[in-house]
Amino acid sequence: MNVLTTFDSTKESLQDVVKSIKEGKTQLPDFQRGWVWDDEHIRSLLASVSLAYPIGAVMMLQTGGQDVRFKTRLVEGVENATSAQPERLILDGQQRLTSLFLALYSGKPVITRDIKKKTIKRWYYLDIAKSLSPNGDRDDAIVGLGEDRLVRNFRGEVTADYSTIQAECAAGLLPLTLIYDVAGLTSWQMNYLQADPEKMAERLQRWNALVQAVLQQMQQYQIPIIQLRKETPKEAVCQVFEKVNTGGVTLNVFELLTATFAVDNYHLRDDWEERSKRIRRHRVLTSVENTDFLQSITLLATRERREAYLASGQPAADAPGVGCKRKDILRLSLEDYKKWAEPVTKGYELAAKLLHSQHIFSAWDLPYRTQLVPLASLLALKAEEAEMDGVRTKLARWYWCGVLGELYHGATETRFAKDVLELLAWLDGGPEPSTISDANFAPTRLFTMRTRNSAAYKGISALLLREGALDFRSGESIDVQMYFDDKIDIHHIFPRRWCEERGIGKTQTDCIINKTPLAAKTNRIIGKNAPSVYLARLQKSAGIESERMDIILGTHIIDPSLLRTDNFRAFFEARMRAMLDRIEKAMGKPMAGAVPVSTDSIPDEGIDPEPDETDDETD
């Protein structure tokens, strides 16, 4: 039985590794971030190598594979490499290898940072006396000097000068750039031994001890190498990098595709930057990520692939699937991206328009960012029909079922693919999508929604705005302009302090039933007052007649008489029933579960898993 092996494990001398970096045989994939280690990290690493301590395995990828082709770049500090085409790429270990190359093999001062993040240039030395001290700390034996090799005090006065080989030898500071330079190290040794002719024997003894204890350890140092073979598929490279590269940035599929497309001289990052400006011009879309965009494109590309397969007369059972998981995105061709990027960009812009019609105006109030992925894909295909009332009505119902049914948290790629196919079929007269049939809202869920941590909480607030909720003070409809100008947010109707003073539990006080969208200025007038008090104050300050205030309260599905008499219990029960009615209408289906008949059946403890939000009441 043949076992598939995708990697080799071996050891390689540090000297050979840094030499291959210098020659350009070992390079970096372009998606790797830059080298960022500071002076302290470098000195600690050099100390570990000088002690022959392990510094961890390094992972490489063999180049030349058909499936994995990345744009590459030289390691930091490499100039005039003799090999333009690398034999392998560093996947994990860039920071360590770059630091060792710069400090030991580049022949130039290392440009790094100090503890205050200030850019500095450093030559690294080994303090011979400290490295041989039985009670010494090897970290203290690794010394960093400035580019001019001068030491200055806080007034900038030179207190020590190590800018000549004679000064280095006299102080016993061995340049670490000589570790792998046989001729240079021999010359330095001779100068060191002759620096004090009267103590040459003592210096020779110390040098021999240094060779045994330190120099041989560094010159013979071995690094464990795990090398992925060139046959390794791109998806595996992505997964491996993500799991092992704990010291760097997480590699997502966008970074991988960026490096892949760069081979064909296409700058994916630049294209996304321009498109993201268009998309994020809409405040409701400011949280859209590049991976969301790629998922939307992938849904369309895989659907097109499937449609072409079926049209060729091939059996449906063998047809490729529609999806947008990582493996699907990694199979995107540059042609796929170019074909669908513009339609998907317009799809997101149309999605923003649909969300505005549902009174969702900002990313802060967006219940699920992820639900935009299938929505944008669908609108990319149905751009012309997007303005039709029948299409908008169906999409709105699908949207609210997803939000109020809370179906888009966690891993949802499988649902995305079903959404696109089922929505297309539904718009053409087919059955309802599974997102609608799967959605359910339990009446008791109203009691557990207290913060923006839940998508349904944000959704119900938007539903109230969609119903035509007017601000208590201005009496204006809360449209997109007023939403941002007046800082609309969700606030208590019966203030928290008022409820606490009357022994009303948190479950009823802080849940969505006792909250509604209001302008910040309106909420400041409400303060901690009883509804009967703040309503009178609002009517007087804004010149609102009682009949008009009743109409305004009605737009928030609030019974005015119950608010004017401070009847919390009756208010809570009436608004709960009215809110459930609006939820059923939005979802287009009845909900499962019995509706609590009174506040007595609502427990005050152990029902709410969500943390408290910041108190939104002000005096």
PDB file of C-alpha atoms in Angstrom, residues 172-362:
ATOM      1  CA  GLY A 172      37.021  41.129  23.980  1.00  0.00           C
ATOM      2  CA  LEU A 173      34.000  41.878  21.794  1.00  0.00           C
ATOM      3  CA  LEU A 174      33.830  39.396  18.911  1.00  0.00           C
ATOM      4  CA  PRO A 175      31.701  40.524  15.904  1.00  0.00           C
ATOM      5  CA  LEU A 176      29.103  37.830  15.248  1.00  0.00           C
ATOM      6  CA  THR A 177      29.300  38.572  11.515  1.00  0.00           C
ATOM      7  CA  LEU A 178      32.576  36.596  11.583  1.00  0.00           C
ATOM      8  CA  ILE A 179      31.101  33.324  12.863  1.00  0.00           C
ATOM      9  CA  TYR A 180      30.866  31.818   9.346  1.00  0.00           C
ATOM     10  CA  ASP A 181      33.725  33.848   7.836  1.00  0.00           C
ATOM     11  CA  VAL A 182      36.759  31.570   8.260  1.00  0.00           C
ATOM     12  CA  ALA A 183      39.358  34.058   6.979  1.00  0.00           C
ATOM     13  CA  GLY A 184      37.836  36.980   8.863  1.00  0.00           C
ATOM     14  CA  LEU A 185      37.558  35.003  12.100  1.00  0.00           C
ATOM     15  CA  THR A 186      41.171  33.807  11.850  1.00  0.00           C
ATOM     16  CA  SER A 187      42.407  37.353  11.300  1.00  0.00           C
ATOM     17  CA  TRP A 188      40.388  38.614  14.246  1.00  0.00           C
ATOM     18  CA  GLN A 189      41.729  35.762  16.423  1.00  0.00           C
ATOM     19  CA  MET A 190      45.325  36.744  15.668  1.00  0.00           C
ATOM     20  CA  ASN A 191      44.631  40.346  16.582  1.00  0.00           C
ATOM     21  CA  TYR A 192      42.884  39.239  19.766  1.00  0.00           C
ATOM     22  CA  LEU A 193      45.804  37.057  20.870  1.00  0.00           C
ATOM     23  CA  GLN A 194      48.313  39.842  20.202  1.00  0.00           C
ATOM     24  CA  ALA A 195      46.247  42.610  21.779  1.00  0.00           C
ATOM     25  CA  ASP A 196      48.145  42.097  25.059  1.00  0.00           C
ATOM     26  CA  PRO A 197      51.509  40.356  24.363  1.00  0.00           C
ATOM     27  CA  GLU A 198      52.172  39.797  28.046  1.00  0.00           C
ATOM     28  CA  LYS A 199      48.951  37.798  28.434  1.00  0.00           C
ATOM     29  CA  MET A 200      49.020  35.922  25.119  1.00  0.00           C
ATOM     30  CA  ALA A 201      49.011  32.514  26.800  1.00  0.00           C
ATOM     31  CA  GLU A 202      46.035  33.479  28.946  1.00  0.00           C
ATOM     32  CA  ARG A 203      44.215  34.831  25.877  1.00  0.00           C
ATOM     33  CA  LEU A 204      44.960  31.663  23.915  1.00  0.00           C
ATOM     34  CA  GLN A 205      43.516  29.581  26.724  1.00  0.00           C
ATOM     35  CA  ARG A 206      40.423  31.764  26.794  1.00  0.00           C
ATOM     36  CA  TRP A 207      40.070  31.585  22.999  1.00  0.00           C
ATOM     37  CA  ASN A 208      40.245  27.781  23.038  1.00  0.00           C
ATOM     38  CA  ALA A 209      37.580  27.718  25.715  1.00  0.00           C
ATOM     39  CA  LEU A 210      35.458  30.064  23.586  1.00  0.00           C
ATOM     40  CA  VAL A 211      35.810  27.767  20.575  1.00  0.00           C
ATOM     41  CA  GLN A 212      34.656  24.770  22.585  1.00  0.00           C
ATOM     42  CA  ALA A 213      31.873  26.466  24.513  1.00  0.00           C
ATOM     43  CA  VAL A 214      30.413  28.864  21.946  1.00  0.00           C
ATOM     44  CA  LEU A 215      31.914  29.072  18.461  1.00  0.00           C
ATOM     45  CA  GLN A 216      31.587  25.406  17.584  1.00  0.00           C
ATOM     46  CA  GLN A 217      28.021  25.400  18.945  1.00  0.00           C
ATOM     47  CA  MET A 218      27.097  28.195  16.558  1.00  0.00           C
ATOM     48  CA  GLN A 219      29.083  26.941  13.568  1.00  0.00           C
ATOM     49  CA  GLN A 220      27.600  23.442  13.849  1.00  0.00           C
ATOM     50  CA  TYR A 221      24.112  24.515  14.852  1.00  0.00           C
ATOM     51  CA  GLN A 222      21.374  22.441  13.196  1.00  0.00           C
ATOM     52  CA  ILE A 223      17.842  23.636  12.453  1.00  0.00           C
ATOM     53  CA  PRO A 224      14.958  21.159  12.065  1.00  0.00           C
ATOM     54  CA  ILE A 225      13.410  21.639   8.605  1.00  0.00           C
ATOM     55  CA  ILE A 226       9.945  20.470   7.607  1.00  0.00           C
ATOM     56  CA  GLN A 227       9.649  20.842   3.849  1.00  0.00           C
ATOM     57  CA  LEU A 228       6.313  20.555   2.083  1.00  0.00           C
ATOM     58  CA  ARG A 229       6.733  18.902  -1.272  1.00  0.00           C
ATOM     59  CA  LYS A 230       5.851  20.751  -4.430  1.00  0.00           C
ATOM     60  CA  GLU A 231       2.912  18.375  -4.979  1.00  0.00           C
ATOM     61  CA  THR A 232       1.185  19.743  -1.840  1.00  0.00           C
ATOM     62  CA  PRO A 233      -2.186  21.269  -2.856  1.00  0.00           C
ATOM     63  CA  LYS A 234      -2.797  24.954  -2.296  1.00  0.00           C
ATOM     64  CA  GLU A 235      -5.529  24.349   0.284  1.00  0.00           C
ATOM     65  CA  ALA A 236      -3.138  22.271   2.385  1.00  0.00           C
ATOM     66  CA  VAL A 237      -0.505  25.021   2.215  1.00  0.00           C
ATOM     67  CA  CYS A 238      -3.076  27.498   3.495  1.00  0.00           C
ATOM     68  CA  GLN A 239      -4.179  25.248   6.351  1.00  0.00           C
ATOM     69  CA  VAL A 240      -0.643  24.376   7.364  1.00  0.00           C
ATOM     70  CA  PHE A 241       0.440  27.997   7.346  1.00  0.00           C
ATOM     71  CA  GLU A 242      -2.561  29.003   9.428  1.00  0.00           C
ATOM     72  CA  LYS A 243      -1.865  26.343  12.054  1.00  0.00           C
ATOM     73  CA  VAL A 244       1.916  26.704  12.411  1.00  0.00           C
ATOM     74  CA  ASN A 245       2.490  30.417  11.836  1.00  0.00           C
ATOM     75  CA  THR A 246       1.446  31.411  15.350  1.00  0.00           C
ATOM     76  CA  GLY A 247       4.043  34.147  15.595  1.00  0.00           C
ATOM     77  CA  GLY A 248       2.900  35.916  12.449  1.00  0.00           C
ATOM     78  CA  VAL A 249      -0.329  37.071  10.881  1.00  0.00           C
ATOM     79  CA  THR A 250      -3.090  34.640  10.045  1.00  0.00           C
ATOM     80  CA  LEU A 251      -3.015  33.720   6.384  1.00  0.00           C
ATOM     81  CA  ASN A 252      -6.436  33.999   4.805  1.00  0.00           C
ATOM     82  CA  VAL A 253      -7.492  33.055   1.328  1.00  0.00           C
ATOM     83  CA  PHE A 254      -7.317  36.640   0.140  1.00  0.00           C
ATOM     84  CA  GLU A 255      -3.580  36.745   0.894  1.00  0.00           C
ATOM     85  CA  LEU A 256      -3.057  33.433  -0.890  1.00  0.00           C
ATOM     86  CA  LEU A 257      -4.979  34.521  -3.962  1.00  0.00           C
ATOM     87  CA  THR A 258      -3.115  37.822  -3.959  1.00  0.00           C
ATOM     88  CA  ALA A 259       0.183  35.932  -4.160  1.00  0.00           C
ATOM     89  CA  THR A 260      -1.209  33.512  -6.768  1.00  0.00           C
ATOM     90  CA  PHE A 261      -2.604  36.210  -9.064  1.00  0.00           C
ATOM     91  CA  ALA A 262       0.621  38.204  -8.720  1.00  0.00           C
ATOM     92  CA  VAL A 263       2.390  35.490 -10.730  1.00  0.00           C
ATOM     93  CA  ASP A 264       0.292  36.704 -13.683  1.00  0.00           C
ATOM     94  CA  ASN A 265       1.103  40.310 -12.760  1.00  0.00           C
ATOM     95  CA  TYR A 266      -2.414  41.001 -11.446  1.00  0.00           C
ATOM     96  CA  HIS A 267      -2.574  43.107  -8.290  1.00  0.00           C
ATOM     97  CA  LEU A 268      -5.574  41.747  -6.408  1.00  0.00           C
ATOM     98  CA  ARG A 269      -4.984  43.935  -3.367  1.00  0.00           C
ATOM     99  CA  ASP A 270      -5.051  47.107  -5.462  1.00  0.00           C
ATOM    100  CA  ASP A 271      -8.261  46.022  -7.182  1.00  0.00           C
ATOM    101  CA  TRP A 272      -9.911  45.270  -3.850  1.00  0.00           C
ATOM    102  CA  GLU A 273      -8.848  48.631  -2.427  1.00  0.00           C
ATOM    103  CA  GLU A 274     -10.686  50.441  -5.210  1.00  0.00           C
ATOM    104  CA  ARG A 275     -13.769  48.238  -4.952  1.00  0.00           C
ATOM    105  CA  SER A 276     -13.866  48.451  -1.163  1.00  0.00           C
ATOM    106  CA  LYS A 277     -14.008  52.249  -1.437  1.00  0.00           C
ATOM    107  CA  ARG A 278     -17.175  51.925  -3.513  1.00  0.00           C
ATOM    108  CA  ILE A 279     -18.686  49.323  -1.226  1.00  0.00           C
ATOM    109  CA  ARG A 280     -17.801  51.083   2.030  1.00  0.00           C
ATOM    110  CA  ARG A 281     -19.177  54.360   0.762  1.00  0.00           C
ATOM    111  CA  HIS A 282     -22.398  52.894   2.167  1.00  0.00           C
ATOM    112  CA  ARG A 283     -22.211  53.021   5.961  1.00  0.00           C
ATOM    113  CA  VAL A 284     -24.112  49.793   6.300  1.00  0.00           C
ATOM    114  CA  LEU A 285     -21.336  48.010   4.358  1.00  0.00           C
ATOM    115  CA  THR A 286     -18.263  49.370   6.163  1.00  0.00           C
ATOM    116  CA  SER A 287     -17.648  46.020   7.865  1.00  0.00           C
ATOM    117  CA  VAL A 288     -17.534  44.013   4.601  1.00  0.00           C
ATOM    118  CA  GLU A 289     -14.212  42.153   4.360  1.00  0.00           C
ATOM    119  CA  ASN A 290     -12.181  41.047   1.365  1.00  0.00           C
ATOM    120  CA  THR A 291     -12.938  37.406   2.180  1.00  0.00           C
ATOM    121  CA  ASP A 292     -16.691  38.172   2.066  1.00  0.00           C
ATOM    122  CA  PHE A 293     -16.186  39.625  -1.389  1.00  0.00           C
ATOM    123  CA  LEU A 294     -14.290  36.538  -2.541  1.00  0.00           C
ATOM    124  CA  GLN A 295     -16.983  34.259  -1.143  1.00  0.00           C
ATOM    125  CA  SER A 296     -19.651  36.083  -3.158  1.00  0.00           C
ATOM    126  CA  ILE A 297     -17.565  35.760  -6.317  1.00  0.00           C
ATOM    127  CA  THR A 298     -16.883  32.080  -5.632  1.00  0.00           C
ATOM    128  CA  LEU A 299     -20.579  31.304  -5.264  1.00  0.00           C
ATOM    129  CA  LEU A 300     -21.154  32.663  -8.762  1.00  0.00           C
ATOM    130  CA  ALA A 301     -18.096  31.054 -10.308  1.00  0.00           C
ATOM    131  CA  THR A 302     -18.915  27.606  -8.900  1.00  0.00           C
ATOM    132  CA  ARG A 303     -22.559  27.965  -9.935  1.00  0.00           C
ATOM    133  CA  GLU A 304     -21.479  28.831 -13.471  1.00  0.00           C
ATOM    134  CA  ARG A 305     -19.162  25.813 -13.491  1.00  0.00           C
ATOM    135  CA  ARG A 306     -22.015  23.568 -12.386  1.00  0.00           C
ATOM    136  CA  GLU A 307     -24.439  25.017 -14.945  1.00  0.00           C
ATOM    137  CA  ALA A 308     -21.915  24.450 -17.743  1.00  0.00           C
ATOM    138  CA  TYR A 309     -21.385  20.853 -16.641  1.00  0.00           C
ATOM    139  CA  LEU A 310     -25.117  20.131 -16.587  1.00  0.00           C
ATOM    140  CA  ALA A 311     -25.639  21.835 -19.941  1.00  0.00           C
ATOM    141  CA  SER A 312     -23.095  19.483 -21.492  1.00  0.00           C
ATOM    142  CA  GLY A 313     -25.403  16.546 -20.768  1.00  0.00           C
ATOM    143  CA  GLN A 314     -23.285  15.049 -18.019  1.00  0.00           C
ATOM    144  CA  PRO A 315     -25.051  13.215 -15.162  1.00  0.00           C
ATOM    145  CA  ALA A 316     -26.286  15.552 -12.438  1.00  0.00           C
ATOM    146  CA  ALA A 317     -24.946  13.237  -9.728  1.00  0.00           C
ATOM    147  CA  ASP A 318     -21.398  13.973 -10.859  1.00  0.00           C
ATOM    148  CA  ALA A 319     -21.831  17.717 -11.300  1.00  0.00           C
ATOM    149  CA  PRO A 320     -19.475  19.968  -9.315  1.00  0.00           C
ATOM    150  CA  GLY A 321     -21.080  21.628  -6.333  1.00  0.00           C
ATOM    151  CA  VAL A 322     -21.767  25.271  -5.600  1.00  0.00           C
ATOM    152  CA  GLY A 323     -19.811  26.549  -2.630  1.00  0.00           C
ATOM    153  CA  CYS A 324     -17.602  29.207  -1.108  1.00  0.00           C
ATOM    154  CA  LYS A 325     -15.516  27.335   1.420  1.00  0.00           C
ATOM    155  CA  ARG A 326     -11.799  27.942   1.524  1.00  0.00           C
ATOM    156  CA  LYS A 327     -11.033  25.128  -0.895  1.00  0.00           C
ATOM    157  CA  ASP A 328     -13.534  26.587  -3.364  1.00  0.00           C
ATOM    158  CA  ILE A 329     -12.062  30.082  -3.127  1.00  0.00           C
ATOM    159  CA  LEU A 330      -8.549  28.747  -3.630  1.00  0.00           C
ATOM    160  CA  ARG A 331      -9.684  27.214  -6.919  1.00  0.00           C
ATOM    161  CA  LEU A 332     -10.763  30.578  -8.282  1.00  0.00           C
ATOM    162  CA  SER A 333      -8.966  31.424 -11.472  1.00  0.00           C
ATOM    163  CA  LEU A 334      -7.938  34.938 -12.385  1.00  0.00           C
ATOM    164  CA  GLU A 335     -10.495  34.776 -15.208  1.00  0.00           C
ATOM    165  CA  ASP A 336     -13.235  33.911 -12.676  1.00  0.00           C
ATOM    166  CA  TYR A 337     -12.306  36.890 -10.562  1.00  0.00           C
ATOM    167  CA  LYS A 338     -12.162  39.332 -13.457  1.00  0.00           C
ATOM    168  CA  LYS A 339     -15.530  38.163 -14.776  1.00  0.00           C
ATOM    169  CA  TRP A 340     -17.467  38.436 -11.520  1.00  0.00           C
ATOM    170  CA  ALA A 341     -15.723  41.209  -9.552  1.00  0.00           C
ATOM    171  CA  GLU A 342     -17.737  44.065 -11.068  1.00  0.00           C
ATOM    172  CA  PRO A 343     -21.177  42.352 -10.906  1.00  0.00           C
ATOM    173  CA  VAL A 344     -20.526  41.420  -7.268  1.00  0.00           C
ATOM    174  CA  THR A 345     -19.442  44.971  -6.442  1.00  0.00           C
ATOM    175  CA  LYS A 346     -22.763  46.191  -7.835  1.00  0.00           C
ATOM    176  CA  GLY A 347     -24.461  43.378  -5.923  1.00  0.00           C
ATOM    177  CA  TYR A 348     -23.157  44.764  -2.644  1.00  0.00           C
ATOM    178  CA  GLU A 349     -24.269  48.266  -3.615  1.00  0.00           C
ATOM    179  CA  LEU A 350     -27.764  46.937  -4.345  1.00  0.00           C
ATOM    180  CA  ALA A 351     -27.704  45.067  -1.031  1.00  0.00           C
ATOM    181  CA  ALA A 352     -27.089  48.380   0.745  1.00  0.00           C
ATOM    182  CA  LYS A 353     -30.137  49.826  -0.979  1.00  0.00           C
ATOM    183  CA  LEU A 354     -32.274  46.883   0.102  1.00  0.00           C
ATOM    184  CA  LEU A 355     -31.028  47.198   3.691  1.00  0.00           C
ATOM    185  CA  HIS A 356     -31.859  50.912   3.705  1.00  0.00           C
ATOM    186  CA  SER A 357     -35.400  50.053   2.641  1.00  0.00           C
ATOM    187  CA  GLN A 358     -35.571  47.835   5.741  1.00  0.00           C
ATOM    188  CA  HIS A 359     -34.251  50.723   7.891  1.00  0.00           C
ATOM    189  CA  ILE A 360     -30.845  49.204   8.538  1.00  0.00           C
ATOM    190  CA  PHE A 361     -28.481  52.106   7.986  1.00  0.00           C
ATOM    191  CA  SER A 362     -25.128  51.305   9.590  1.00  0.00           C
TER     192      SER A 362
END
